[in-house]
mmCIF file of C-alpha atoms in Angstrom:
data_model
loop_
_atom_site.group_PDB
_atom_site.id
_atom_site.type_symbol
_atom_site.label_atom_id
_atom_site.label_comp_id
_atom_site.label_asym_id
_atom_site.label_seq_id
_atom_site.Cartn_x
_atom_site.Cartn_y
_atom_site.Cartn_z
ATOM 1 C CA MET A 13 50.259 5.306 -202.119
ATOM 2 C CA GLU A 14 50.595 6.340 -198.531
ATOM 3 C CA PRO A 15 48.012 9.094 -197.419
ATOM 4 C CA THR A 16 48.965 12.635 -196.954
ATOM 5 C CA VAL A 17 48.395 13.758 -193.406
ATOM 6 C CA GLN A 18 48.003 17.313 -191.951
ATOM 7 C CA VAL A 19 49.699 18.132 -188.685
ATOM 8 C CA ASN A 20 48.490 21.298 -187.023
ATOM 9 C CA ASP A 21 50.086 23.686 -184.478
ATOM 10 C CA ASP A 22 47.885 22.262 -181.767
ATOM 11 C CA PHE A 23 49.339 18.747 -182.206
ATOM 12 C CA ILE A 24 52.881 20.182 -182.189
ATOM 13 C CA LYS A 25 52.165 22.164 -179.028
ATOM 14 C CA ALA A 26 50.828 19.221 -177.166
ATOM 15 C CA ASN A 27 53.509 16.620 -178.406
ATOM 16 C CA THR A 28 56.960 18.368 -178.011
ATOM 17 C CA ASN A 29 59.490 16.819 -175.783
ATOM 18 C CA PHE A 30 62.374 19.234 -175.923
ATOM 19 C CA LYS A 31 65.010 16.623 -174.863
ATOM 20 C CA GLU A 32 63.803 14.234 -177.479
ATOM 21 C CA LEU A 33 63.702 17.024 -180.218
ATOM 22 C CA ILE A 34 67.206 18.065 -179.232
ATOM 23 C CA LEU A 35 68.644 14.621 -179.562
ATOM 24 C CA ALA A 36 67.060 14.318 -183.000
ATOM 25 C CA LEU A 37 68.564 17.616 -184.108
ATOM 26 C CA LYS A 38 71.988 16.590 -182.660
ATOM 27 C CA SER A 39 71.850 13.341 -184.601
ATOM 28 C CA GLY A 40 70.770 15.423 -187.779
ATOM 29 C CA PHE A 41 73.583 17.677 -187.476
ATOM 30 C CA ALA A 42 76.122 14.688 -186.922
ATOM 31 C CA SER A 43 74.903 13.261 -190.096
ATOM 32 C CA GLU A 44 76.790 13.690 -193.438
ATOM 33 C CA ASP A 45 73.911 12.282 -195.427
ATOM 34 C CA ILE A 46 71.331 15.322 -195.446
ATOM 35 C CA ASN A 47 71.751 17.787 -198.261
ATOM 36 C CA ILE A 48 70.891 21.321 -197.779
ATOM 37 C CA PRO A 49 71.248 23.732 -200.635
ATOM 38 C CA ASN A 50 71.328 27.462 -200.108
ATOM 39 C CA ARG A 51 67.783 28.780 -199.096
ATOM 40 C CA HIS A 52 66.205 31.514 -201.051
ATOM 41 C CA HIS A 53 65.792 34.685 -199.193
ATOM 42 C CA HIS A 54 63.890 37.463 -200.817
ATOM 43 C CA LEU A 55 62.613 40.838 -199.740
ATOM 44 C CA PHE A 56 59.273 42.227 -201.074
ATOM 45 C CA PRO A 57 57.715 45.579 -200.633
ATOM 46 C CA ASN A 58 54.804 45.963 -198.156
ATOM 47 C CA PRO A 59 53.317 49.426 -199.041
ATOM 48 C CA GLU A 60 50.701 49.244 -196.401
ATOM 49 C CA THR A 61 53.213 48.947 -193.453
ATOM 50 C CA GLY A 62 56.268 50.678 -195.270
ATOM 51 C CA VAL A 63 58.598 47.962 -194.044
ATOM 52 C CA ASP A 64 59.609 45.093 -196.424
ATOM 53 C CA SER A 65 58.579 41.562 -195.689
ATOM 54 C CA THR A 66 60.661 38.498 -196.455
ATOM 55 C CA LEU A 67 59.949 35.270 -198.225
ATOM 56 C CA LEU A 68 62.067 32.368 -197.246
ATOM 57 C CA LEU A 69 62.264 28.910 -199.202
ATOM 58 C CA MET A 70 64.171 26.243 -197.281
ATOM 59 C CA PRO A 71 64.532 22.879 -199.025
ATOM 60 C CA ALA A 72 66.379 19.907 -197.608
ATOM 61 C CA TRP A 73 66.605 16.086 -198.394
ATOM 62 C CA HIS A 74 67.857 12.914 -196.937
ATOM 63 C CA SER A 75 68.442 10.715 -200.137
ATOM 64 C CA GLY A 76 66.333 7.523 -200.136
ATOM 65 C CA LYS A 77 64.328 8.582 -197.037
ATOM 66 C CA GLU A 78 62.579 11.934 -196.818
ATOM 67 C CA ALA A 79 62.731 15.583 -198.475
ATOM 68 C CA GLY A 80 61.114 18.759 -197.493
ATOM 69 C CA VAL A 81 60.612 22.311 -198.014
ATOM 70 C CA LYS A 82 59.406 25.273 -195.776
ATOM 71 C CA ILE A 83 57.828 28.311 -197.114
ATOM 72 C CA ALA A 84 57.973 31.190 -194.737
ATOM 73 C CA THR A 85 57.145 34.848 -194.620
ATOM 74 C CA VAL A 86 58.261 37.368 -191.972
ATOM 75 C CA SER A 87 56.337 40.599 -191.763
ATOM 76 C CA PRO A 88 57.937 42.800 -188.842
ATOM 77 C CA GLU A 89 54.932 45.124 -188.583
ATOM 78 C CA ASN A 90 52.258 42.306 -188.215
ATOM 79 C CA GLU A 91 51.699 43.389 -184.498
ATOM 80 C CA ARG A 92 49.552 46.171 -185.863
ATOM 81 C CA PHE A 93 47.270 43.645 -187.343
ATOM 82 C CA GLY A 94 47.268 41.423 -184.190
ATOM 83 C CA LEU A 95 49.166 38.660 -185.973
ATOM 84 C CA PRO A 96 52.482 36.995 -185.424
ATOM 85 C CA SER A 97 55.441 38.181 -187.501
ATOM 86 C CA VAL A 98 56.182 34.715 -188.995
ATOM 87 C CA HIS A 99 53.920 32.506 -190.968
ATOM 88 C CA ALA A 100 55.004 29.241 -192.588
ATOM 89 C CA ILE A 101 53.866 25.974 -194.092
ATOM 90 C CA TYR A 102 56.106 22.706 -194.305
ATOM 91 C CA ILE A 103 55.827 19.979 -196.907
ATOM 92 C CA LEU A 104 57.325 16.531 -196.070
ATOM 93 C CA MET A 105 57.761 14.060 -198.949
ATOM 94 C CA ASN A 106 58.965 10.496 -199.503
ATOM 95 C CA ALA A 107 62.309 11.024 -201.167
ATOM 96 C CA VAL A 108 62.038 7.804 -203.253
ATOM 97 C CA THR A 109 58.498 8.414 -204.779
ATOM 98 C CA GLY A 110 58.188 12.079 -204.400
ATOM 99 C CA THR A 111 54.651 11.713 -202.816
ATOM 100 C CA VAL A 112 53.774 14.202 -199.934
ATOM 101 C CA LYS A 113 53.692 12.375 -196.624
ATOM 102 C CA ALA A 114 52.479 15.481 -194.647
ATOM 103 C CA THR A 115 51.765 19.071 -194.563
ATOM 104 C CA PHE A 116 52.484 21.066 -191.343
ATOM 105 C CA GLN A 117 51.192 24.360 -189.907
ATOM 106 C CA ALA A 118 54.855 25.486 -189.411
ATOM 107 C CA LYS A 119 54.604 28.209 -186.975
ATOM 108 C CA GLU A 120 54.859 26.147 -183.901
ATOM 109 C CA MET A 121 57.215 23.727 -185.633
ATOM 110 C CA THR A 122 59.606 26.622 -186.620
ATOM 111 C CA ALA A 123 59.455 27.967 -182.985
ATOM 112 C CA LYS A 124 60.085 24.553 -181.509
ATOM 113 C CA ARG A 125 62.914 23.623 -183.695
ATOM 114 C CA THR A 126 64.567 27.096 -183.356
ATOM 115 C CA ALA A 127 64.407 26.839 -179.523
ATOM 116 C CA ALA A 128 65.683 23.189 -179.471
ATOM 117 C CA SER A 129 68.664 24.320 -181.807
ATOM 118 C CA SER A 130 69.457 26.962 -179.408
ATOM 119 C CA ALA A 131 69.377 24.603 -176.583
ATOM 120 C CA LEU A 132 71.536 22.118 -178.507
ATOM 121 C CA ALA A 133 74.237 24.940 -178.918
ATOM 122 C CA SER A 134 73.878 25.825 -175.244
ATOM 123 C CA ALA A 135 74.654 22.176 -174.298
ATOM 124 C CA PHE A 136 78.155 22.746 -175.943
ATOM 125 C CA LEU A 137 78.610 26.356 -175.126
ATOM 126 C CA SER A 138 77.038 27.490 -171.648
ATOM 127 C CA LYS A 139 78.458 26.280 -168.313
ATOM 128 C CA GLU A 140 77.090 23.034 -167.225
ATOM 129 C CA ASN A 141 76.018 24.628 -163.820
ATOM 130 C CA SER A 142 74.008 27.565 -165.352
ATOM 131 C CA THR A 143 71.107 28.339 -163.251
ATOM 132 C CA SER A 144 69.682 31.695 -164.426
ATOM 133 C CA LEU A 145 68.511 32.936 -167.719
ATOM 134 C CA LEU A 146 67.590 36.390 -169.087
ATOM 135 C CA MET A 147 65.068 36.108 -171.945
ATOM 136 C CA ILE A 148 64.900 39.275 -174.135
ATOM 137 C CA GLY A 149 61.799 39.367 -176.127
ATOM 138 C CA THR A 150 58.089 38.321 -175.669
ATOM 139 C CA GLY A 151 57.244 36.801 -179.024
ATOM 140 C CA VAL A 152 56.028 33.135 -179.639
ATOM 141 C CA LEU A 153 59.738 32.047 -179.361
ATOM 142 C CA SER A 154 60.362 33.305 -175.787
ATOM 143 C CA THR A 155 58.396 30.534 -173.875
ATOM 144 C CA ASN A 156 59.939 27.883 -176.220
ATOM 145 C CA LEU A 157 63.442 29.152 -175.822
ATOM 146 C CA ILE A 158 63.071 29.255 -172.101
ATOM 147 C CA ARG A 159 61.738 25.596 -171.976
ATOM 148 C CA ALA A 160 64.331 24.435 -174.216
ATOM 149 C CA HIS A 161 67.329 25.967 -172.342
ATOM 150 C CA ALA A 162 65.931 24.560 -169.013
ATOM 151 C CA SER A 163 65.861 21.200 -170.540
ATOM 152 C CA VAL A 164 69.556 21.039 -170.951
ATOM 153 C CA ARG A 165 70.673 23.229 -167.881
ATOM 154 C CA PRO A 166 69.631 23.349 -164.333
ATOM 155 C CA ILE A 167 67.721 26.649 -164.667
ATOM 156 C CA ASP A 168 66.017 27.746 -161.562
ATOM 157 C CA THR A 169 65.528 31.583 -162.236
ATOM 158 C CA VAL A 170 64.365 33.200 -165.407
ATOM 159 C CA PHE A 171 63.851 36.900 -166.123
ATOM 160 C CA VAL A 172 61.815 38.293 -169.016
ATOM 161 C CA TRP A 173 62.049 41.680 -170.569
ATOM 162 C CA GLY A 174 60.079 43.026 -173.491
ATOM 163 C CA ARG A 175 59.110 46.365 -174.829
ATOM 164 C CA ASN A 176 55.790 45.819 -173.385
ATOM 165 C CA GLN A 177 55.777 45.066 -169.722
ATOM 166 C CA GLU A 178 52.437 43.418 -169.764
ATOM 167 C CA LYS A 179 53.592 40.819 -172.345
ATOM 168 C CA ALA A 180 56.492 40.016 -170.177
ATOM 169 C CA GLU A 181 54.287 39.335 -167.135
ATOM 170 C CA THR A 182 52.027 37.280 -169.533
ATOM 171 C CA ILE A 183 55.059 35.141 -170.412
ATOM 172 C CA CYS A 184 55.640 34.448 -166.813
ATOM 173 C CA GLU A 185 52.216 33.661 -166.103
ATOM 174 C CA ALA A 186 52.316 30.872 -168.893
ATOM 175 C CA LEU A 187 55.420 29.411 -167.135
ATOM 176 C CA LYS A 188 54.203 29.486 -163.537
ATOM 177 C CA HIS A 189 53.975 25.725 -163.361
ATOM 178 C CA GLU A 190 57.446 24.989 -164.542
ATOM 179 C CA THR A 191 60.296 24.041 -162.093
ATOM 180 C CA PHE A 192 61.826 27.503 -162.402
ATOM 181 C CA ASN A 193 60.745 30.968 -160.981
ATOM 182 C CA CYS A 194 60.037 33.505 -163.659
ATOM 183 C CA LYS A 195 59.827 37.193 -163.172
ATOM 184 C CA ALA A 196 59.286 40.155 -165.604
ATOM 185 C CA ILE A 197 61.701 43.052 -165.382
ATOM 186 C CA ALA A 198 61.443 46.660 -166.452
ATOM 187 C CA SER A 199 64.909 46.939 -168.055
ATOM 188 C CA ILE A 200 67.612 44.702 -169.390
ATOM 189 C CA ASP A 201 70.300 46.369 -167.380
ATOM 190 C CA GLU A 202 68.601 45.109 -164.113
ATOM 191 C CA LYS A 203 69.687 41.435 -164.607
ATOM 192 C CA ILE A 204 71.926 41.164 -167.645
ATOM 193 C CA SER A 205 75.143 41.288 -165.694
ATOM 194 C CA GLU A 206 74.129 38.672 -163.216
ATOM 195 C CA VAL A 207 72.530 35.744 -165.326
ATOM 196 C CA ASP A 208 74.451 32.870 -166.813
ATOM 197 C CA ILE A 209 72.569 32.820 -170.083
ATOM 198 C CA ILE A 210 71.113 35.522 -172.174
ATOM 199 C CA SER A 211 68.763 34.495 -174.924
ATOM 200 C CA SER A 212 67.407 37.161 -177.285
ATOM 201 C CA ALA A 213 64.544 36.765 -179.957
ATOM 202 C CA THR A 214 63.605 40.162 -181.174
ATOM 203 C CA LEU A 215 63.297 42.104 -184.460
ATOM 204 C CA SER A 216 65.347 45.001 -183.065
ATOM 205 C CA ASN A 217 67.323 47.320 -185.314
ATOM 206 C CA THR A 218 69.626 48.428 -182.452
ATOM 207 C CA PRO A 219 71.736 46.390 -180.137
ATOM 208 C CA LEU A 220 70.046 45.302 -176.855
ATOM 209 C CA VAL A 221 72.954 43.252 -175.602
ATOM 210 C CA LEU A 222 75.864 45.371 -174.619
ATOM 211 C CA GLY A 223 79.268 44.150 -174.172
ATOM 212 C CA LYS A 224 80.114 46.530 -171.390
ATOM 213 C CA LEU A 225 77.387 44.839 -169.227
ATOM 214 C CA LEU A 226 78.672 41.093 -169.773
ATOM 215 C CA LYS A 227 80.538 39.107 -167.098
ATOM 216 C CA GLU A 228 82.860 36.330 -167.522
ATOM 217 C CA GLY A 229 81.567 32.926 -168.162
ATOM 218 C CA GLN A 230 78.187 34.102 -169.705
ATOM 219 C CA HIS A 231 76.534 32.430 -172.818
ATOM 220 C CA ILE A 232 74.622 34.736 -175.294
ATOM 221 C CA ASP A 233 72.018 33.115 -177.603
ATOM 222 C CA LEU A 234 70.987 35.483 -180.484
ATOM 223 C CA VAL A 235 67.945 34.197 -182.277
ATOM 224 C CA GLY A 236 66.389 37.537 -183.756
ATOM 225 C CA ALA A 237 67.696 40.100 -186.100
ATOM 226 C CA TYR A 238 67.388 38.093 -189.284
ATOM 227 C CA LYS A 239 68.215 40.727 -191.757
ATOM 228 C CA GLN A 240 71.459 42.504 -192.415
ATOM 229 C CA ASP A 241 70.254 45.791 -191.036
ATOM 230 C CA MET A 242 69.064 44.234 -187.690
ATOM 231 C CA ARG A 243 71.202 43.644 -184.551
ATOM 232 C CA GLU A 244 70.705 42.338 -180.934
ATOM 233 C CA ALA A 245 74.321 42.794 -179.845
ATOM 234 C CA ASP A 246 76.845 45.323 -180.232
ATOM 235 C CA ASP A 247 80.374 45.204 -181.405
ATOM 236 C CA GLU A 248 81.819 44.907 -177.844
ATOM 237 C CA VAL A 249 79.885 41.646 -177.393
ATOM 238 C CA ILE A 250 81.421 40.346 -180.677
ATOM 239 C CA LYS A 251 84.977 41.443 -179.518
ATOM 240 C CA LYS A 252 84.522 39.683 -176.115
ATOM 241 C CA ALA A 253 82.967 36.460 -177.225
ATOM 242 C CA SER A 254 83.842 33.240 -178.785
ATOM 243 C CA VAL A 255 81.430 33.115 -181.679
ATOM 244 C CA PHE A 256 79.654 30.173 -183.027
ATOM 245 C CA VAL A 257 76.684 29.949 -185.696
ATOM 246 C CA ASP A 258 74.138 27.509 -186.676
ATOM 247 C CA SER A 259 75.569 27.200 -190.143
ATOM 248 C CA PHE A 260 78.263 29.179 -191.983
ATOM 249 C CA GLY A 261 75.892 29.697 -194.903
ATOM 250 C CA GLY A 262 73.796 32.024 -192.886
ATOM 251 C CA ARG A 263 76.490 34.285 -191.609
ATOM 252 C CA LYS A 264 75.715 36.956 -194.078
ATOM 253 C CA GLU A 265 72.043 37.171 -193.340
ATOM 254 C CA SER A 266 72.078 38.794 -189.952
ATOM 255 C CA GLY A 267 73.441 42.132 -188.908
ATOM 256 C CA ASP A 268 74.916 40.492 -185.687
ATOM 257 C CA ILE A 269 77.520 38.691 -187.850
ATOM 258 C CA PHE A 270 77.286 40.676 -191.171
ATOM 259 C CA ILE A 271 78.011 44.143 -189.839
ATOM 260 C CA PRO A 272 80.974 43.239 -187.562
ATOM 261 C CA MET A 273 82.403 41.370 -190.624
ATOM 262 C CA GLU A 274 81.960 44.177 -193.090
ATOM 263 C CA GLU A 275 83.648 46.506 -190.681
ATOM 264 C CA GLY A 276 86.545 44.111 -190.176
ATOM 265 C CA ILE A 277 85.718 43.561 -186.336
ATOM 266 C CA LEU A 278 85.063 39.933 -187.011
ATOM 267 C CA LYS A 279 86.807 37.750 -189.567
ATOM 268 C CA GLU A 280 85.599 34.459 -190.948
ATOM 269 C CA LYS A 281 88.447 32.616 -189.256
ATOM 270 C CA ASP A 282 87.238 34.128 -185.996
ATOM 271 C CA ILE A 283 84.125 32.202 -185.956
ATOM 272 C CA LYS A 284 84.916 29.075 -184.120
ATOM 273 C CA GLY A 285 82.431 26.701 -185.358
ATOM 274 C CA ASN A 286 78.874 25.816 -186.188
ATOM 275 C CA LEU A 287 76.297 23.116 -185.108
ATOM 276 C CA PHE A 288 77.615 20.737 -187.594
ATOM 277 C CA SER A 289 81.303 20.921 -186.424
ATOM 278 C CA LEU A 290 80.124 20.866 -182.794
ATOM 279 C CA CYS A 291 77.891 17.821 -183.274
ATOM 280 C CA LEU A 292 80.467 16.033 -185.400
ATOM 281 C CA LYS A 293 83.156 16.775 -182.725
ATOM 282 C CA LYS A 294 85.332 18.586 -185.241
ATOM 283 C CA THR A 295 85.125 21.697 -183.017
ATOM 284 C CA LYS A 296 85.363 22.132 -179.334
ATOM 285 C CA GLY A 297 82.699 24.151 -177.593
ATOM 286 C CA ARG A 298 83.252 26.093 -174.174
ATOM 287 C CA THR A 299 86.995 25.727 -173.085
ATOM 288 C CA ASN A 300 86.766 27.200 -169.585
ATOM 289 C CA ASP A 301 84.240 28.720 -167.083
ATOM 290 C CA LYS A 302 85.506 32.306 -167.700
ATOM 291 C CA GLU A 303 84.945 32.214 -171.473
ATOM 292 C CA ILE A 304 82.164 34.313 -172.942
ATOM 293 C CA THR A 305 80.294 32.291 -175.730
ATOM 294 C CA LEU A 306 77.967 33.525 -178.317
ATOM 295 C CA PHE A 307 75.681 31.379 -180.640
ATOM 296 C CA LYS A 308 74.026 33.184 -183.649
ATOM 297 C CA SER A 309 71.122 31.462 -185.131
ATOM 298 C CA VAL A 310 69.379 32.368 -188.460
ATOM 299 C CA GLY A 311 67.616 29.062 -188.945
ATOM 300 C CA HIS A 312 68.557 26.100 -191.131
ATOM 301 C CA ALA A 313 66.598 23.791 -193.369
ATOM 302 C CA LEU A 314 68.110 20.685 -191.690
ATOM 303 C CA GLU A 315 66.269 21.634 -188.559
ATOM 304 C CA ASP A 316 63.043 21.788 -190.340
ATOM 305 C CA LEU A 317 63.504 18.359 -192.073
ATOM 306 C CA VAL A 318 64.453 16.848 -188.658
ATOM 307 C CA ALA A 319 61.601 18.437 -186.825
ATOM 308 C CA ALA A 320 58.998 17.472 -189.543
ATOM 309 C CA SER A 321 60.227 13.763 -189.296
ATOM 310 C CA TYR A 322 60.071 13.881 -185.505
ATOM 311 C CA TYR A 323 56.420 15.103 -185.549
ATOM 312 C CA TYR A 324 55.343 12.811 -188.410
ATOM 313 C CA GLU A 325 56.464 9.909 -186.566
ATOM 314 C CA LYS A 326 54.552 10.994 -183.301
ATOM 315 C CA PHE A 327 51.472 11.803 -185.463
ATOM 316 C CA THR A 328 51.307 8.481 -187.290
ATOM 317 C CA HIS A 329 52.186 6.434 -184.117
ATOM 318 C CA GLU A 330 49.627 7.781 -181.794
#
């Protein structure tokens, strides 16, 4: 029996090549052999904070090869405890024997695969000559999203906004050796109308990306707002943009899609495609340089299985 290995966050941090991971995800979304049942999404009370936490169970399997499941919790008020909002573990198994091949500390893996998926979408949806990016949010995803987007587009200027200016400055300090310039800004309005790509990863309940401030040709990447009552973009954004999602199954999980659909602002037929249809070339991405495109991500179990396989190969072939 093959030994079970443990892959920690430090290994994942040190061994991520976004171009490689994006290509692996593209291959995974283009495959019709990976099975992804609906994920379990459960809210449970958190009396100490007064804000519900979320339990996610995300299984996937590639018959005859590998299977896996991620167990994750999201606790929006964890900042008061000095902890990240998301905690997760991933179990990778041999799909033939059912034996466990590896367990992963999945915080970094989740951040990396989420960022790589956004960059994969950007490769289809943003303008090829996009050089500027606005990052909204200063959580663990922010540096990953910036690096991932910069791996598929010639980004030379990055602006970072967060509710805490010091955190935004810390993000830029962490990126000071990258090929692009990074600057913390005091308000979103300062730069949102100027940049080519807007990436938002927050737990906001009210829209931060406003349609009235958008310009032609922008690409909007919405990664946060994972519950039905959360929103990062307002209705005007949805009306102006060509909307894409990571998977059609998750369109009712986030308020950015759920609320406009409930109110009749966005109909199911208005969603242009998802990562499966884009990678299988069943859907066309951006059609012209004036089009505003939007990608809404809620996370997908295929991304976890592909990422776990990617890091397992690296770990066992060091």
